[in-house]
Structure formats: structure tokens, C-alpha cells
PDB file of C-alpha atoms in Angstrom:
ATOM      1  CA  MET A   1     -80.419 138.943  55.420  1.00 40.00           C
ATOM      2  CA  LEU A   2     -76.647 139.866  52.608  1.00 40.00           C
ATOM      3  CA  LEU A   3     -77.723 141.687  49.450  1.00 46.00           C
ATOM      4  CA  TYR A   4     -74.619 141.415  46.786  1.00 41.00           C
ATOM      5  CA  ILE A   5     -74.613 144.214  44.267  1.00 44.00           C
ATOM      6  CA  TYR A   6     -71.133 144.704  44.497  1.00 41.00           C
ATOM      7  CA  SER A   7     -69.451 142.088  42.972  1.00 42.00           C
ATOM      8  CA  HIS A   8     -67.649 141.028  46.107  1.00 38.00           C
ATOM      9  CA  ILE A   9     -68.249 142.986  48.491  1.00 41.00           C
ATOM     10  CA  ALA A  10     -70.860 142.131  51.343  1.00 42.00           C
ATOM     11  CA  ILE A  11     -73.871 144.087  51.799  1.00 49.00           C
ATOM     12  CA  VAL A  12     -74.813 143.943  55.443  1.00 46.00           C
ATOM     13  CA  PHE A  13     -78.506 144.582  56.346  1.00 47.00           C
ATOM     14  CA  VAL A  14     -80.040 145.767  59.982  1.00 43.00           C
ATOM     15  CA  ASP A  15     -83.093 144.423  61.283  1.00 46.00           C
ATOM     16  CA  ARG A  16     -85.601 147.177  59.305  1.00 49.00           C
ATOM     17  CA  SER A  17     -87.102 148.295  61.863  1.00 47.00           C
ATOM     18  CA  CYS A  18     -84.062 150.079  63.165  1.00 61.00           C
ATOM     19  CA  THR A  19     -83.728 152.197  60.582  1.00 80.00           C
ATOM     20  CA  ASP A  20     -85.416 153.906  57.461  1.00 92.00           C
ATOM     21  CA  THR A  21     -82.111 154.919  56.433  1.00 96.00           C
ATOM     22  CA  ALA A  22     -79.749 153.383  54.792  1.00 96.00           C
ATOM     23  CA  ILE A  23     -75.712 154.364  52.809  1.00 97.00           C
ATOM     24  CA  LEU A  24     -75.710 154.105  49.513  1.00 97.00           C
ATOM     25  CA  VAL A  25     -71.614 154.270  48.371  1.00 96.00           C
ATOM     26  CA  PHE A  26     -72.270 155.195  44.801  1.00 95.00           C
ATOM     27  CA  ALA A  27     -68.280 154.949  42.671  1.00 92.00           C
ATOM     28  CA  ARG A  28     -66.432 153.676  40.182  1.00 89.00           C
ATOM     29  CA  HIS A  29     -64.557 150.275  39.574  1.00 89.00           C
ATOM     30  CA  PRO A  30     -61.442 150.638  41.297  1.00 85.00           C
ATOM     31  CA  GLU A  31     -59.788 149.518  37.894  1.00 85.00           C
ATOM     32  CA  ASP A  32     -62.629 152.957  36.380  1.00 83.00           C
ATOM     33  CA  GLU A  33     -61.610 154.651  38.931  1.00 85.00           C
ATOM     34  CA  ALA A  34     -57.684 154.284  38.433  1.00 80.00           C
ATOM     35  CA  ARG A  35     -58.012 154.449  34.289  1.00 84.00           C
ATOM     36  CA  HIS A  36     -59.894 157.930  35.029  1.00 80.00           C
ATOM     37  CA  LYS A  37     -58.013 160.312  38.307  1.00 81.00           C
ATOM     38  CA  ASN A  38     -54.851 158.484  36.988  1.00 74.00           C
ATOM     39  CA  TRP A  39     -53.492 160.482  39.784  1.00 76.00           C
ATOM     40  CA  LEU A  40     -50.108 158.796  39.685  1.00 75.00           C
ATOM     41  CA  GLY A  41     -49.379 159.082  36.116  1.00 72.00           C
ATOM     42  CA  ALA A  42     -50.326 156.670  33.236  1.00 67.00           C
ATOM     43  CA  ARG A  43     -47.266 154.873  33.868  1.00 68.00           C
ATOM     44  CA  ARG A  44     -48.182 153.678  37.105  1.00 73.00           C
ATOM     45  CA  HIS A  45     -51.370 151.823  36.854  1.00 76.00           C
ATOM     46  CA  ARG A  46     -50.829 149.217  38.904  1.00 81.00           C
ATOM     47  CA  ALA A  47     -50.231 152.038  42.012  1.00 81.00           C
ATOM     48  CA  ASN A  48     -53.453 153.432  40.780  1.00 83.00           C
ATOM     49  CA  THR A  49     -55.512 151.153  40.601  1.00 86.00           C
ATOM     50  CA  THR A  50     -53.777 150.074  44.405  1.00 84.00           C
ATOM     51  CA  LEU A  51     -54.603 153.316  45.775  1.00 85.00           C
ATOM     52  CA  ALA A  52     -58.123 153.287  44.018  1.00 86.00           C
ATOM     53  CA  SER A  53     -58.724 149.390  45.657  1.00 89.00           C
ATOM     54  CA  ARG A  54     -57.900 150.851  49.357  1.00 87.00           C
ATOM     55  CA  LEU A  55     -59.591 154.108  49.076  1.00 89.00           C
ATOM     56  CA  PHE A  56     -63.002 152.389  47.795  1.00 92.00           C
ATOM     57  CA  ARG A  57     -61.797 149.693  50.709  1.00 91.00           C
ATOM     58  CA  SER A  58     -61.637 152.826  52.929  1.00 90.00           C
ATOM     59  CA  ILE A  59     -65.034 154.268  52.659  1.00 94.00           C
ATOM     60  CA  CYS A  60     -67.007 150.578  52.660  1.00 94.00           C
ATOM     61  CA  SER A  61     -65.331 150.300  55.798  1.00 93.00           C
ATOM     62  CA  GLU A  62     -66.596 153.735  57.353  1.00 95.00           C
ATOM     63  CA  ALA A  63     -69.929 153.016  56.115  1.00 96.00           C
ATOM     64  CA  HIS A  64     -70.246 149.909  57.712  1.00 95.00           C
ATOM     65  CA  ALA A  65     -68.765 151.058  60.423  1.00 95.00           C
ATOM     66  CA  THR A  66     -72.473 153.355  61.405  1.00 95.00           C
ATOM     67  CA  GLY A  67     -74.193 150.401  61.509  1.00 94.00           C
ATOM     68  CA  LEU A  68     -76.560 151.800  59.092  1.00 96.00           C
ATOM     69  CA  PRO A  69     -77.527 148.617  55.926  1.00 95.00           C
ATOM     70  CA  VAL A  70     -74.889 150.247  53.044  1.00 95.00           C
ATOM     71  CA  PHE A  71     -75.153 149.818  49.142  1.00 95.00           C
ATOM     72  CA  VAL A  72     -72.417 149.281  46.662  1.00 94.00           C
ATOM     73  CA  ILE A  73     -73.321 150.153  43.739  1.00 94.00           C
ATOM     74  CA  ASP A  74     -70.476 150.110  41.028  1.00 89.00           C
ATOM     75  CA  SER A  75     -69.643 150.622  37.654  1.00 87.00           C
ATOM     76  CA  THR A  76     -70.353 147.494  36.843  1.00 86.00           C
ATOM     77  CA  ARG A  77     -73.330 147.647  38.196  1.00 89.00           C
ATOM     78  CA  GLN A  78     -74.752 151.002  37.122  1.00 92.00           C
ATOM     79  CA  GLN A  79     -77.717 151.826  34.551  1.00 91.00           C
ATOM     80  CA  GLY A  80     -77.948 154.653  32.737  1.00 92.00           C
ATOM     81  CA  GLN A  81     -75.748 156.034  29.928  1.00 92.00           C
ATOM     82  CA  SER A  82     -74.892 159.870  31.474  1.00 93.00           C
ATOM     83  CA  PHE A  83     -73.833 159.672  35.569  1.00 93.00           C
ATOM     84  CA  GLY A  84     -76.504 161.632  36.446  1.00 94.00           C
ATOM     85  CA  GLU A  85     -78.971 158.755  35.082  1.00 96.00           C
ATOM     86  CA  ARG A  86     -76.754 156.262  36.578  1.00 95.00           C
ATOM     87  CA  PHE A  87     -76.925 158.299  39.668  1.00 96.00           C
ATOM     88  CA  HIS A  88     -80.675 158.647  39.852  1.00 96.00           C
ATOM     89  CA  HIS A  89     -81.250 154.981  38.838  1.00 95.00           C
ATOM     90  CA  ALA A  90     -79.255 153.999  42.046  1.00 96.00           C
ATOM     91  CA  ILE A  91     -80.715 156.032  44.921  1.00 96.00           C
ATOM     92  CA  THR A  92     -84.005 154.453  43.516  1.00 96.00           C
ATOM     93  CA  THR A  93     -82.845 151.289  43.738  1.00 95.00           C
ATOM     94  CA  VAL A  94     -82.508 152.315  47.578  1.00 96.00           C
ATOM     95  CA  PHE A  95     -86.131 153.335  47.886  1.00 96.00           C
ATOM     96  CA  ALA A  96     -87.591 150.672  46.313  1.00 94.00           C
ATOM     97  CA  ALA A  97     -85.606 148.772  48.547  1.00 94.00           C
ATOM     98  CA  GLY A  98     -88.175 149.788  51.403  1.00 93.00           C
ATOM     99  CA  PHE A  99     -85.987 152.839  52.870  1.00 95.00           C
ATOM    100  CA  ASP A 100     -86.976 156.509  53.271  1.00 96.00           C
ATOM    101  CA  LYS A 101     -84.222 158.048  53.467  1.00 97.00           C
ATOM    102  CA  VAL A 102     -80.314 157.503  51.883  1.00 98.00           C
ATOM    103  CA  ILE A 103     -77.032 159.204  52.426  1.00 98.00           C
ATOM    104  CA  THR A 104     -74.846 158.721  49.021  1.00 98.00           C
ATOM    105  CA  VAL A 105     -70.914 158.737  48.744  1.00 98.00           C
ATOM    106  CA  GLY A 106     -68.413 157.998  46.917  1.00 94.00           C
ATOM    107  CA  SER A 107     -64.908 156.850  46.784  1.00 92.00           C
ATOM    108  CA  ASP A 108     -62.434 158.851  46.292  1.00 88.00           C
ATOM    109  CA  CYS A 109     -62.750 161.446  50.298  1.00 91.00           C
ATOM    110  CA  PRO A 110     -60.265 160.087  52.291  1.00 87.00           C
ATOM    111  CA  PHE A 111     -61.385 162.038  54.801  1.00 88.00           C
ATOM    112  CA  LEU A 112     -65.003 161.179  55.232  1.00 94.00           C
ATOM    113  CA  ARG A 113     -65.448 159.391  58.295  1.00 94.00           C
ATOM    114  CA  SER A 114     -67.723 157.521  60.146  1.00 96.00           C
ATOM    115  CA  HIS A 115     -68.783 160.201  62.117  1.00 96.00           C
ATOM    116  CA  HIS A 116     -69.709 162.968  58.873  1.00 97.00           C
ATOM    117  CA  LEU A 117     -72.256 159.753  58.241  1.00 98.00           C
ATOM    118  CA  LEU A 118     -74.427 159.547  61.641  1.00 97.00           C
ATOM    119  CA  GLN A 119     -74.154 163.474  61.274  1.00 97.00           C
ATOM    120  CA  ALA A 120     -76.029 163.446  58.338  1.00 97.00           C
ATOM    121  CA  ALA A 121     -78.328 160.775  59.185  1.00 97.00           C
ATOM    122  CA  SER A 122     -79.084 163.005  61.812  1.00 95.00           C
ATOM    123  CA  ARG A 123     -79.763 165.967  59.736  1.00 95.00           C
ATOM    124  CA  LEU A 124     -82.162 164.492  57.338  1.00 94.00           C
ATOM    125  CA  ASP A 125     -85.224 165.430  59.056  1.00 89.00           C
ATOM    126  CA  GLU A 126     -84.064 168.891  59.053  1.00 83.00           C
ATOM    127  CA  GLY A 127     -83.990 168.664  54.618  1.00 84.00           C
ATOM    128  CA  LEU A 128     -81.198 168.230  51.866  1.00 95.00           C
ATOM    129  CA  VAL A 129     -77.804 167.671  53.373  1.00 98.00           C
ATOM    130  CA  LEU A 130     -74.732 168.300  51.569  1.00 98.00           C
ATOM    131  CA  GLY A 131     -71.250 167.490  52.200  1.00 97.00           C
ATOM    132  CA  PRO A 132     -69.510 169.874  50.265  1.00 97.00           C
ATOM    133  CA  ASP A 133     -65.846 169.712  48.770  1.00 93.00           C
ATOM    134  CA  HIS A 134     -63.518 172.350  47.476  1.00 90.00           C
ATOM    135  CA  ARG A 135     -64.532 172.544  44.357  1.00 88.00           C
ATOM    136  CA  GLY A 136     -68.241 173.476  43.814  1.00 94.00           C
ATOM    137  CA  GLY A 137     -68.935 169.555  44.170  1.00 95.00           C
ATOM    138  CA  VAL A 138     -70.457 167.559  46.635  1.00 97.00           C
ATOM    139  CA  TYR A 139     -68.654 164.465  48.258  1.00 96.00           C
ATOM    140  CA  LEU A 140     -71.948 163.756  49.948  1.00 98.00           C
ATOM    141  CA  MET A 141     -75.702 163.746  49.265  1.00 98.00           C
ATOM    142  CA  ALA A 142     -78.338 163.210  52.112  1.00 98.00           C
ATOM    143  CA  ILE A 143     -82.512 163.063  50.813  1.00 97.00           C
ATOM    144  CA  ASP A 144     -85.110 161.266  51.577  1.00 96.00           C
ATOM    145  CA  ARG A 145     -87.816 160.430  49.313  1.00 95.00           C
ATOM    146  CA  LYS A 146     -90.223 163.417  49.477  1.00 94.00           C
ATOM    147  CA  THR A 147     -87.346 165.601  48.051  1.00 94.00           C
ATOM    148  CA  PHE A 148     -85.946 162.594  45.777  1.00 95.00           C
ATOM    149  CA  ASP A 149     -89.617 162.530  44.346  1.00 93.00           C
ATOM    150  CA  GLU A 150     -89.725 166.333  43.459  1.00 91.00           C
ATOM    151  CA  ALA A 151     -86.472 167.459  43.271  1.00 90.00           C
ATOM    152  CA  ASP A 152     -84.990 166.800  39.365  1.00 90.00           C
ATOM    153  CA  LEU A 153     -81.636 165.726  39.853  1.00 94.00           C
ATOM    154  CA  LEU A 154     -81.310 164.411  35.607  1.00 93.00           C
ATOM    155  CA  ASN A 155     -80.877 167.347  35.273  1.00 92.00           C
ATOM    156  CA  ILE A 156     -78.125 168.359  37.903  1.00 96.00           C
ATOM    157  CA  HIS A 157     -74.961 169.264  35.576  1.00 96.00           C
ATOM    158  CA  TRP A 158     -72.878 166.507  37.506  1.00 95.00           C
ATOM    159  CA  GLN A 159     -69.187 166.539  37.740  1.00 91.00           C
ATOM    160  CA  THR A 160     -68.798 170.327  37.196  1.00 94.00           C
ATOM    161  CA  PRO A 161     -68.073 173.628  39.259  1.00 94.00           C
ATOM    162  CA  VAL A 162     -71.543 174.302  39.809  1.00 97.00           C
ATOM    163  CA  VAL A 163     -72.764 171.138  41.367  1.00 96.00           C
ATOM    164  CA  LEU A 164     -73.771 172.342  45.022  1.00 97.00           C
ATOM    165  CA  LYS A 165     -75.115 175.793  44.204  1.00 97.00           C
ATOM    166  CA  GLU A 166     -77.417 173.305  42.246  1.00 96.00           C
ATOM    167  CA  LEU A 167     -78.338 171.861  44.265  1.00 96.00           C
ATOM    168  CA  MET A 168     -79.001 174.557  47.250  1.00 96.00           C
ATOM    169  CA  GLN A 169     -81.256 175.413  45.449  1.00 94.00           C
ATOM    170  CA  LEU A 170     -83.524 172.302  44.813  1.00 92.00           C
ATOM    171  CA  ALA A 171     -84.695 172.222  48.795  1.00 91.00           C
ATOM    172  CA  THR A 172     -83.902 173.585  52.095  1.00 91.00           C
ATOM    173  CA  VAL A 173     -80.017 172.419  52.920  1.00 94.00           C
ATOM    174  CA  ASN A 174     -78.147 171.543  55.478  1.00 95.00           C
ATOM    175  CA  LEU A 175     -74.664 172.120  54.692  1.00 97.00           C
ATOM    176  CA  LEU A 176     -71.784 169.265  56.335  1.00 97.00           C
ATOM    177  CA  THR A 177     -68.036 170.136  56.860  1.00 95.00           C
ATOM    178  CA  ARG A 178     -65.962 170.575  53.695  1.00 95.00           C
ATOM    179  CA  LEU A 179     -63.719 168.464  53.054  1.00 92.00           C
ATOM    180  CA  HIS A 180     -61.445 167.670  50.014  1.00 86.00           C
ATOM    181  CA  ASP A 181     -61.087 164.722  47.674  1.00 86.00           C
ATOM    182  CA  LEU A 182     -58.772 163.677  45.632  1.00 81.00           C
ATOM    183  CA  HIS A 183     -58.651 163.959  41.688  1.00 79.00           C
ATOM    184  CA  SER A 184     -55.774 164.598  40.571  1.00 77.00           C
ATOM    185  CA  LEU A 185     -52.200 164.499  41.753  1.00 77.00           C
ATOM    186  CA  GLN A 186     -51.933 167.845  42.810  1.00 78.00           C
ATOM    187  CA  ASP A 187     -55.354 167.272  44.943  1.00 78.00           C
ATOM    188  CA  ILE A 188     -52.071 164.268  46.302  1.00 75.00           C
ATOM    189  CA  GLN A 189     -49.308 167.267  47.183  1.00 73.00           C
ATOM    190  CA  ARG A 190     -52.090 169.059  48.194  1.00 72.00           C
ATOM    191  CA  LEU A 191     -53.702 166.110  50.972  1.00 71.00           C
ATOM    192  CA  LEU A 192     -49.784 165.726  52.371  1.00 68.00           C
ATOM    193  CA  ALA A 193     -49.046 169.119  52.476  1.00 67.00           C
ATOM    194  CA  ARG A 194     -51.973 169.711  55.312  1.00 66.00           C
ATOM    195  CA  ILE A 195     -51.341 166.476  57.568  1.00 61.00           C
ATOM    196  CA  ARG A 196     -48.677 167.467  59.722  1.00 56.00           C
ATOM    197  CA  LYS A 197     -49.034 164.226  62.122  1.00 54.00           C
ATOM    198  CA  PRO A 198     -48.927 160.641  61.947  1.00 51.00           C
ATOM    199  CA  SER A 199     -53.122 160.248  61.475  1.00 54.00           C
ATOM    200  CA  GLY A 200     -56.164 157.720  59.875  1.00 57.00           C
ATOM    201  CA  LEU A 201     -54.717 158.336  57.399  1.00 60.00           C
ATOM    202  CA  GLN A 202     -51.345 156.881  57.173  1.00 59.00           C
ATOM    203  CA  TRP A 203     -51.742 153.961  54.854  1.00 60.00           C
ATOM    204  CA  LEU A 204     -52.123 156.565  52.417  1.00 63.00           C
ATOM    205  CA  LEU A 205     -49.680 158.469  53.331  1.00 59.00           C
ATOM    206  CA  SER A 206     -47.263 155.851  53.669  1.00 63.00           C
ATOM    207  CA  PHE A 207     -48.600 154.322  50.200  1.00 64.00           C
ATOM    208  CA  LEU A 208     -47.808 157.424  48.466  1.00 62.00           C
ATOM    209  CA  ILE A 209     -44.792 157.846  49.909  1.00 56.00           C
ATOM    210  CA  GLN A 210     -43.432 154.270  48.718  1.00 61.00           C
ATOM    211  CA  ALA A 211     -45.435 154.330  45.242  1.00 59.00           C
ATOM    212  CA  SER A 212     -44.608 157.445  43.626  1.00 55.00           C
ATOM    213  CA  ASP A 213     -41.925 160.103  42.339  1.00 52.00           C
ATOM    214  CA  GLN A 214     -40.358 161.656  45.293  1.00 48.00           C
ATOM    215  CA  LYS A 215     -40.227 165.014  42.962  1.00 48.00           C
ATOM    216  CA  ASN A 216     -43.575 165.649  42.995  1.00 53.00           C
ATOM    217  CA  LEU A 217     -44.359 165.173  46.591  1.00 50.00           C
ATOM    218  CA  PRO A 218     -43.898 168.152  49.433  1.00 47.00           C
ATOM    219  CA  GLU A 219     -41.232 166.847  52.238  1.00 47.00           C
ATOM    220  CA  LEU A 220     -43.187 165.566  54.740  1.00 45.00           C
ATOM    221  CA  PRO A 221     -42.102 166.386  58.659  1.00 42.00           C
ATOM    222  CA  HIS A 222     -43.490 162.536  59.344  1.00 44.00           C
ATOM    223  CA  THR A 223     -41.635 160.741  56.595  1.00 43.00           C
ATOM    224  CA  ARG A 224     -39.125 159.342  58.580  1.00 41.00           C
ATOM    225  CA  TYR A 225     -41.643 158.646  61.399  1.00 36.00           C
ATOM    226  CA  MET A 226     -43.515 156.254  59.465  1.00 38.00           C
ATOM    227  CA  ASN A 227     -40.687 154.601  56.955  1.00 42.00           C
ATOM    228  CA  ARG A 228     -39.706 153.540  60.073  1.00 38.00           C
ATOM    229  CA  VAL A 229     -42.322 151.907  61.336  1.00 35.00           C
ATOM    230  CA  HIS A 230     -43.355 150.748  57.814  1.00 37.00           C
ATOM    231  CA  ILE A 231     -46.873 151.659  58.114  1.00 34.00           C
ATOM    232  CA  ARG A 232     -48.055 148.630  54.653  1.00 38.00           C
ATOM    233  CA  ARG A 233     -51.464 147.436  55.873  1.00 39.00           C
ATOM    234  CA  GLY A 234     -54.743 148.949  53.648  1.00 42.00           C
ATOM    235  CA  PRO A 235     -57.896 150.009  55.867  1.00 41.00           C
ATOM    236  CA  PRO A 236     -59.838 147.010  56.867  1.00 38.00           C
ATOM    237  CA  VAL A 237     -62.464 145.313  54.174  1.00 39.00           C
ATOM    238  CA  LEU A 238     -65.827 144.716  55.665  1.00 38.00           C
ATOM    239  CA  ALA A 239     -66.741 140.850  57.670  1.00 33.00           C
TER     240      ALA A 239
END
């Protein structure tokens, strides 16, 4: 069974008898994300859009790799005035499809992998599962229907440094590993400085090395290696 929620991404559903948990990718459309984040500067809109698209494709690929049902609702499909309203409506959409648990993620955390999603799924019986970032927010929230019905998510101060603190007051919380997300050029600088050798983020590093102003980025010990092998491909798209 296929359900199209995102305009050009196929949302693949596995046999409903196998799982009561679905993944929700709730994110801006890459064009909107590029304008909002503007990582590489206003004059590099094309590069910003390419980066946003690759990050979006990356999280969709990681979600797809779990084998769980995946909903992708980007900013062209979201309903509501505030972030909280749009997020609440998107989660309601997943529950309305018959699922009892939902794992929500955005598209700006390049370190997020399928094993984090599966770990969240395995811990949902223990309560609300949160993946904290380094600015007081979360890169992942996994919630069951009962907790969702009881929690007042609309009054969370979303997109502020108190999100994690407020969410932890709603229910019993199980925390995942803290991960970095990308909101600014400074986040990219920190990301590049942390990675000591070629990794699963080669596509991102290679792209940034080629697209960014070199004087704004730290020198990488493995830059020569990456330039030599010409890593230019993005992550695989959804089948």
C-alpha cells in the first residue's frame, strides 16, 4: 500500500499487522528550509537548497531503512498557524491512520541514523522518548496515543531553548543520545571540527567543502582524502 503525503516521496506502509508504530518526518520543504536556515549565506541560495534537499533525503532514507511505516509531511502539506498547531495536526494524522505510537523527527540532524529510530521504537513502552539536541530542543520525539491525548503539546514553547525542559514535565521520559543539529554556519563549523575521519557524513562534508567559502570553515585533516576520491553523491533516495 502506498500513501502520498509529500509531493514526490512515496510513503511505504508495511503490513499493518506487524507494527503499531510509525515514523513521522515533519519538516520544512527544502526550499523553505534553505530560506529559513540560510547556512551558507544569502548569496548561496542554490547551495543552501541543495544542502536542505540532501538532509531531507538523508532522514527519509534513514526512516525507510527501519522497515517501519513512514509519513512525510513537509511545510507544503502542514496545517495550522503556529508550529505547535502544525505539529499537533501532523501527529493526529498518523494516529488517525490507525497507529498507536509515532516517532517524530525533522530534517536538520545529520547524525540521526536508523538505529536511533529503532531504539526509540523499542523504548516507547517506557514512556515519552526524547532525543535532545545541544540547544535545549529535541531532534526526536516518540509518543504513544495515550500520552499524546493527555499532554498539552500546543502550549509547549516550540523552537525555543526550553522545549526539552517542558516536554520532560509531561510524562515519564526516556532520553536518547544527545546529537547536534544544523541551524547555522556556526553549527556547520562545529560539525566539521568534530569529525576526525571520513564517515557516513562524507557526502555532507564533501558538499560543504566544495560549496562554502573556505575561510569560514575549519581546515579538515581528511580534506585531501575527500578531494582525492571525489565524493559527490548524496544519500540514496527512497525506493
